[in-house]
Amino acid sequence: QGQLQQSGPGLVKPSQTLSLTCAISGESVSSHGASWNWIRQSPSRGLEWLGRTYYRSQWYYQYAESVKGRITVNPDTSKNQFSLQLNSVTPEDTAVYYCVRGNYHFDYWGQGTLVTVSS
Amino acid sequence: EIVLTQFPGTLSLSPGERATLSCRASQTVNGDYLAWYQQKPVQAPRLLIYATSTRPTGIPDRFTGSGSGTDFTLTISGLEPEDSAVYYCQQVGGSPPWTFGQGTKVELK
């Protein structure tokens, strides 16, 4: 299986949109055996699963209630990657964000991106 | 949402000793969907155990998982200096969110 390489800005202003991308190598984002997740970690909230996308003859999406309405996880088959968009961020969204492969457990993790929400 | 509570918060042990880490769920967890992770400073978590007791390739056999229902245990037999880390349990229930415990820190004296 693959490796995950994250990219995106480390500083976002309040009320703006946090955008991160995760490039996958060694496996297809459309693989029927995998799900592609975003998880964040902060001292106040610990490890928090945010959402995922996966392909099983069609694309599926699932999101945590805590961020539903603000979050989008999208696959990009042309670049073999997936992305996270989190809208209307506040300082509470400051955290290390990880892209992660896994269905029932998480076996491959990106390197993590510290995203600070501050003006 | 299933809440996972880990205890103790911190374990301070000597090399060669055995560490016993507990994870208690607020509802019954399907054992196929209970995992443990190790996290060292400034690193991403690493999968140690999945499906309650299965070790991925490359994980030393001194790490053992057990349990069922609402009570699960990670045992580290013969602690090595490199086992200093924070350990998290995690569950995947019938519907999201997938949740993690708050972690147990293992310190070696």
mmCIF file of C-alpha atoms in Angstrom:
data_model
loop_
_atom_site.group_PDB
_atom_site.id
_atom_site.type_symbol
_atom_site.label_atom_id
_atom_site.label_comp_id
_atom_site.label_asym_id
_atom_site.label_seq_id
_atom_site.Cartn_x
_atom_site.Cartn_y
_atom_site.Cartn_z
ATOM 1 C CA GLN A 1 0.000 0.000 0.000
ATOM 2 C CA GLY A 2 0.825 3.602 -0.310
ATOM 3 C CA GLN A 3 2.254 6.645 1.226
ATOM 4 C CA LEU A 4 0.460 9.893 1.897
ATOM 5 C CA GLN A 5 1.953 13.353 1.381
ATOM 6 C CA GLN A 6 0.071 16.371 2.677
ATOM 7 C CA SER A 7 0.254 19.941 1.438
ATOM 8 C CA GLY A 8 -1.456 23.203 2.269
ATOM 9 C CA PRO A 9 -1.073 26.421 4.248
ATOM 10 C CA GLY A 10 -0.239 26.452 7.918
ATOM 11 C CA LEU A 11 -2.005 29.714 8.700
ATOM 12 C CA VAL A 12 -5.642 30.566 8.016
ATOM 13 C CA LYS A 13 -7.568 33.672 9.060
ATOM 14 C CA PRO A 14 -10.756 33.381 11.101
ATOM 15 C CA SER A 15 -13.933 32.972 8.999
ATOM 16 C CA GLN A 16 -11.904 31.795 5.990
ATOM 17 C CA THR A 17 -11.561 28.297 4.501
ATOM 18 C CA LEU A 18 -8.950 25.755 5.500
ATOM 19 C CA SER A 19 -7.807 23.708 2.480
ATOM 20 C CA LEU A 20 -5.453 20.744 2.550
ATOM 21 C CA THR A 21 -4.518 18.146 -0.049
ATOM 22 C CA CYS A 22 -3.234 14.611 0.386
ATOM 23 C CA ALA A 23 -1.359 12.966 -2.487
ATOM 24 C CA ILE A 24 -1.469 9.167 -2.548
ATOM 25 C CA SER A 25 1.309 6.968 -3.904
ATOM 26 C CA GLY A 26 1.218 3.204 -4.272
ATOM 27 C CA GLU A 27 -2.564 2.875 -4.357
ATOM 28 C CA SER A 28 -5.476 4.369 -6.215
ATOM 29 C CA VAL A 29 -7.848 6.758 -4.471
ATOM 30 C CA SER A 30 -10.574 4.747 -6.243
ATOM 31 C CA SER A 31 -9.421 1.470 -4.682
ATOM 32 C CA HIS A 32 -12.382 -0.604 -3.489
ATOM 33 C CA GLY A 33 -10.380 -1.669 -0.464
ATOM 34 C CA ALA A 34 -9.676 1.699 1.104
ATOM 35 C CA SER A 35 -11.237 4.751 2.689
ATOM 36 C CA TRP A 36 -9.561 8.148 2.811
ATOM 37 C CA ASN A 37 -9.928 10.096 6.016
ATOM 38 C CA TRP A 38 -9.068 13.378 7.669
ATOM 39 C CA ILE A 39 -8.261 13.359 11.383
ATOM 40 C CA ARG A 40 -7.105 16.273 13.497
ATOM 41 C CA GLN A 41 -5.366 16.518 16.851
ATOM 42 C CA SER A 42 -5.342 19.338 19.358
ATOM 43 C CA PRO A 43 -4.598 19.525 23.089
ATOM 44 C CA SER A 44 -8.207 20.436 23.859
ATOM 45 C CA ARG A 45 -9.992 17.893 21.630
ATOM 46 C CA GLY A 46 -7.455 15.078 21.327
ATOM 47 C CA LEU A 47 -7.653 12.948 18.181
ATOM 48 C CA GLU A 48 -10.829 13.753 16.293
ATOM 49 C CA TRP A 49 -12.038 11.981 13.157
ATOM 50 C CA LEU A 50 -13.512 14.574 10.763
ATOM 51 C CA GLY A 51 -14.649 12.759 7.656
ATOM 52 C CA ARG A 52 -13.893 10.368 4.851
ATOM 53 C CA THR A 53 -14.554 9.450 1.244
ATOM 54 C CA TYR A 54 -14.447 6.049 -0.411
ATOM 55 C CA TYR A 55 -15.352 4.392 -3.696
ATOM 56 C CA ARG A 56 -17.584 1.329 -3.906
ATOM 57 C CA SER A 57 -18.891 1.603 -7.482
ATOM 58 C CA GLN A 58 -19.807 5.167 -6.565
ATOM 59 C CA TRP A 59 -18.333 7.765 -4.258
ATOM 60 C CA TYR A 60 -19.479 7.944 -0.641
ATOM 61 C CA TYR A 61 -18.897 10.623 1.961
ATOM 62 C CA GLN A 62 -19.256 10.600 5.737
ATOM 63 C CA TYR A 63 -18.659 13.457 8.142
ATOM 64 C CA ALA A 64 -18.520 14.007 11.877
ATOM 65 C CA GLU A 65 -21.501 15.868 13.301
ATOM 66 C CA SER A 66 -19.128 18.318 14.973
ATOM 67 C CA VAL A 67 -18.087 19.749 11.589
ATOM 68 C CA LYS A 68 -20.984 18.748 9.334
ATOM 69 C CA GLY A 69 -22.097 21.681 7.237
ATOM 70 C CA ARG A 70 -18.593 23.149 7.191
ATOM 71 C CA ILE A 71 -16.581 20.228 5.807
ATOM 72 C CA THR A 72 -16.027 18.745 2.366
ATOM 73 C CA VAL A 73 -13.757 15.809 1.571
ATOM 74 C CA ASN A 74 -13.239 15.329 -2.147
ATOM 75 C CA PRO A 75 -11.371 12.783 -4.237
ATOM 76 C CA ASP A 76 -9.403 13.839 -7.303
ATOM 77 C CA THR A 77 -8.916 10.803 -9.491
ATOM 78 C CA SER A 78 -6.889 12.673 -12.128
ATOM 79 C CA LYS A 79 -4.187 13.456 -9.549
ATOM 80 C CA ASN A 80 -4.745 10.450 -7.278
ATOM 81 C CA GLN A 81 -5.311 12.584 -4.223
ATOM 82 C CA PHE A 82 -8.036 13.782 -1.898
ATOM 83 C CA SER A 83 -8.683 17.058 -0.177
ATOM 84 C CA LEU A 84 -10.169 18.666 2.899
ATOM 85 C CA GLN A 85 -12.045 21.942 2.948
ATOM 86 C CA LEU A 86 -13.260 23.349 6.255
ATOM 87 C CA ASN A 87 -15.235 26.567 6.025
ATOM 88 C CA SER A 88 -15.791 29.392 8.483
ATOM 89 C CA VAL A 89 -12.866 28.443 10.683
ATOM 90 C CA THR A 90 -12.362 29.772 14.198
ATOM 91 C CA PRO A 91 -9.392 29.525 16.566
ATOM 92 C CA GLU A 92 -11.004 26.298 17.864
ATOM 93 C CA ASP A 93 -10.048 24.687 14.539
ATOM 94 C CA THR A 94 -6.349 25.160 15.264
ATOM 95 C CA ALA A 95 -4.857 21.666 15.220
ATOM 96 C CA VAL A 96 -2.520 19.253 13.489
ATOM 97 C CA TYR A 97 -4.439 17.791 10.552
ATOM 98 C CA TYR A 98 -3.660 14.305 9.228
ATOM 99 C CA CYS A 99 -4.781 12.546 6.091
ATOM 100 C CA VAL A 100 -5.180 8.851 6.823
ATOM 101 C CA ARG A 101 -5.947 5.640 4.948
ATOM 102 C CA GLY A 102 -8.265 3.162 6.611
ATOM 103 C CA ASN A 103 -11.683 1.572 6.866
ATOM 104 C CA TYR A 104 -12.028 0.192 10.406
ATOM 105 C CA HIS A 105 -8.561 1.092 11.588
ATOM 106 C CA PHE A 106 -6.061 3.621 10.298
ATOM 107 C CA ASP A 107 -2.925 2.071 8.879
ATOM 108 C CA TYR A 108 -1.229 4.817 6.867
ATOM 109 C CA TRP A 109 -0.921 8.415 8.034
ATOM 110 C CA GLY A 110 0.335 11.544 6.352
ATOM 111 C CA GLN A 111 3.042 13.568 8.025
ATOM 112 C CA GLY A 112 0.599 16.019 9.575
ATOM 113 C CA THR A 113 0.098 19.745 8.985
ATOM 114 C CA LEU A 114 -0.145 22.218 11.833
ATOM 115 C CA VAL A 115 -2.880 24.667 10.892
ATOM 116 C CA THR A 116 -3.192 27.782 13.015
ATOM 117 C CA VAL A 117 -6.312 29.916 12.786
ATOM 118 C CA SER A 118 -5.316 33.464 13.590
ATOM 119 C CA SER A 119 -5.613 36.949 12.178
ATOM 120 C CA GLU B 1 -21.305 8.535 19.889
ATOM 121 C CA ILE B 2 -19.206 5.928 21.682
ATOM 122 C CA VAL B 3 -16.885 7.468 24.280
ATOM 123 C CA LEU B 4 -13.624 5.672 25.028
ATOM 124 C CA THR B 5 -12.020 6.244 28.433
ATOM 125 C CA GLN B 6 -8.422 5.210 28.937
ATOM 126 C CA PHE B 7 -6.676 4.616 32.229
ATOM 127 C CA PRO B 8 -4.350 5.213 33.843
ATOM 128 C CA GLY B 9 -3.442 8.615 32.461
ATOM 129 C CA THR B 10 0.256 7.982 32.968
ATOM 130 C CA LEU B 11 2.328 4.870 33.643
ATOM 131 C CA SER B 12 5.872 5.195 34.930
ATOM 132 C CA LEU B 13 7.749 1.895 34.671
ATOM 133 C CA SER B 14 11.265 0.524 34.325
ATOM 134 C CA PRO B 15 12.688 -1.238 31.264
ATOM 135 C CA GLY B 16 11.799 -4.919 31.264
ATOM 136 C CA GLU B 17 8.564 -4.405 33.216
ATOM 137 C CA ARG B 18 5.070 -5.063 31.928
ATOM 138 C CA ALA B 19 2.657 -2.242 31.075
ATOM 139 C CA THR B 20 -1.099 -2.794 31.202
ATOM 140 C CA LEU B 21 -3.226 -0.113 29.523
ATOM 141 C CA SER B 22 -7.013 -0.103 29.727
ATOM 142 C CA CYS B 23 -9.701 1.252 27.426
ATOM 143 C CA ARG B 24 -13.353 1.290 28.473
ATOM 144 C CA ALA B 25 -16.185 2.046 26.047
ATOM 145 C CA SER B 26 -19.486 3.729 26.907
ATOM 146 C CA GLN B 27 -21.281 1.086 24.787
ATOM 147 C CA THR B 28 -20.432 -2.359 23.500
ATOM 148 C CA VAL B 29 -17.814 -2.269 20.754
ATOM 149 C CA ASN B 30 -17.519 -4.884 18.032
ATOM 150 C CA GLY B 31 -14.099 -6.400 18.662
ATOM 151 C CA ASP B 32 -13.346 -6.370 14.948
ATOM 152 C CA TYR B 33 -13.295 -2.598 15.152
ATOM 153 C CA LEU B 34 -11.090 -1.822 18.172
ATOM 154 C CA ALA B 35 -7.548 -0.649 17.498
ATOM 155 C CA TRP B 36 -4.524 0.711 19.374
ATOM 156 C CA TYR B 37 -1.979 3.301 18.262
ATOM 157 C CA GLN B 38 1.386 4.508 19.502
ATOM 158 C CA GLN B 39 2.369 8.153 19.140
ATOM 159 C CA LYS B 40 5.785 9.617 19.829
ATOM 160 C CA PRO B 41 6.468 13.370 19.980
ATOM 161 C CA VAL B 42 6.069 15.212 16.681
ATOM 162 C CA GLN B 43 5.129 11.989 14.888
ATOM 163 C CA ALA B 44 1.848 10.730 13.503
ATOM 164 C CA PRO B 45 0.196 7.880 15.373
ATOM 165 C CA ARG B 46 1.311 4.387 14.345
ATOM 166 C CA LEU B 47 -1.089 1.437 14.187
ATOM 167 C CA LEU B 48 -0.086 -1.183 16.773
ATOM 168 C CA ILE B 49 -3.085 -3.493 17.041
ATOM 169 C CA TYR B 50 -6.334 -3.856 15.106
ATOM 170 C CA ALA B 51 -9.388 -6.078 15.501
ATOM 171 C CA THR B 52 -8.627 -6.151 19.259
ATOM 172 C CA SER B 53 -5.607 -8.466 19.026
ATOM 173 C CA THR B 54 -4.055 -8.504 15.527
ATOM 174 C CA ARG B 55 -0.610 -7.026 15.023
ATOM 175 C CA PRO B 56 0.265 -5.502 11.640
ATOM 176 C CA THR B 57 3.447 -6.688 9.975
ATOM 177 C CA GLY B 58 6.483 -5.285 11.712
ATOM 178 C CA ILE B 59 4.947 -4.717 15.156
ATOM 179 C CA PRO B 60 6.932 -6.596 17.851
ATOM 180 C CA ASP B 61 5.169 -9.426 19.635
ATOM 181 C CA ARG B 62 5.683 -7.775 23.032
ATOM 182 C CA PHE B 63 2.558 -5.747 22.127
ATOM 183 C CA THR B 64 -0.597 -7.752 22.864
ATOM 184 C CA GLY B 65 -4.237 -6.703 22.668
ATOM 185 C CA SER B 66 -7.206 -8.364 24.343
ATOM 186 C CA GLY B 67 -10.734 -7.733 25.547
ATOM 187 C CA SER B 68 -14.336 -7.700 24.468
ATOM 188 C CA GLY B 69 -17.601 -5.856 24.973
ATOM 189 C CA THR B 70 -16.733 -2.607 26.691
ATOM 190 C CA ASP B 71 -13.324 -3.446 28.188
ATOM 191 C CA PHE B 72 -10.119 -3.741 26.198
ATOM 192 C CA THR B 73 -6.462 -3.984 27.189
ATOM 193 C CA LEU B 74 -3.102 -3.327 25.579
ATOM 194 C CA THR B 75 -0.216 -5.132 27.263
ATOM 195 C CA ILE B 76 3.409 -4.319 26.594
ATOM 196 C CA SER B 77 5.620 -7.133 27.894
ATOM 197 C CA GLY B 78 9.265 -6.397 28.573
ATOM 198 C CA LEU B 79 9.279 -2.636 28.097
ATOM 199 C CA GLU B 80 12.012 -1.233 25.869
ATOM 200 C CA PRO B 81 13.249 2.380 26.050
ATOM 201 C CA GLU B 82 11.698 3.085 22.636
ATOM 202 C CA ASP B 83 8.246 2.225 24.026
ATOM 203 C CA SER B 84 8.038 5.631 25.711
ATOM 204 C CA ALA B 85 5.032 7.170 23.976
ATOM 205 C CA VAL B 86 1.349 7.954 24.254
ATOM 206 C CA TYR B 87 -1.006 5.088 23.428
ATOM 207 C CA TYR B 88 -4.537 5.561 22.099
ATOM 208 C CA CYS B 89 -7.422 3.170 21.626
ATOM 209 C CA GLN B 90 -9.898 3.763 18.793
ATOM 210 C CA GLN B 91 -13.227 2.299 17.722
ATOM 211 C CA VAL B 92 -15.325 2.179 14.593
ATOM 212 C CA GLY B 93 -18.993 1.725 15.389
ATOM 213 C CA GLY B 94 -21.974 1.216 13.130
ATOM 214 C CA SER B 95 -22.034 4.876 12.172
ATOM 215 C CA PRO B 96 -19.686 7.812 12.516
ATOM 216 C CA PRO B 97 -17.966 9.346 14.298
ATOM 217 C CA TRP B 98 -15.080 6.974 14.781
ATOM 218 C CA THR B 99 -13.665 7.903 18.175
ATOM 219 C CA PHE B 100 -10.387 7.771 20.065
ATOM 220 C CA GLY B 101 -9.587 7.568 23.751
ATOM 221 C CA GLN B 102 -7.749 10.444 25.397
ATOM 222 C CA GLY B 103 -4.504 8.456 25.631
ATOM 223 C CA THR B 104 -2.219 6.839 28.209
ATOM 224 C CA LYS B 105 1.334 8.120 28.502
ATOM 225 C CA VAL B 106 3.980 5.481 29.166
ATOM 226 C CA GLU B 107 7.167 6.822 30.700
ATOM 227 C CA LEU B 108 10.272 4.766 31.258
ATOM 228 C CA LYS B 109 12.297 5.420 34.380
#
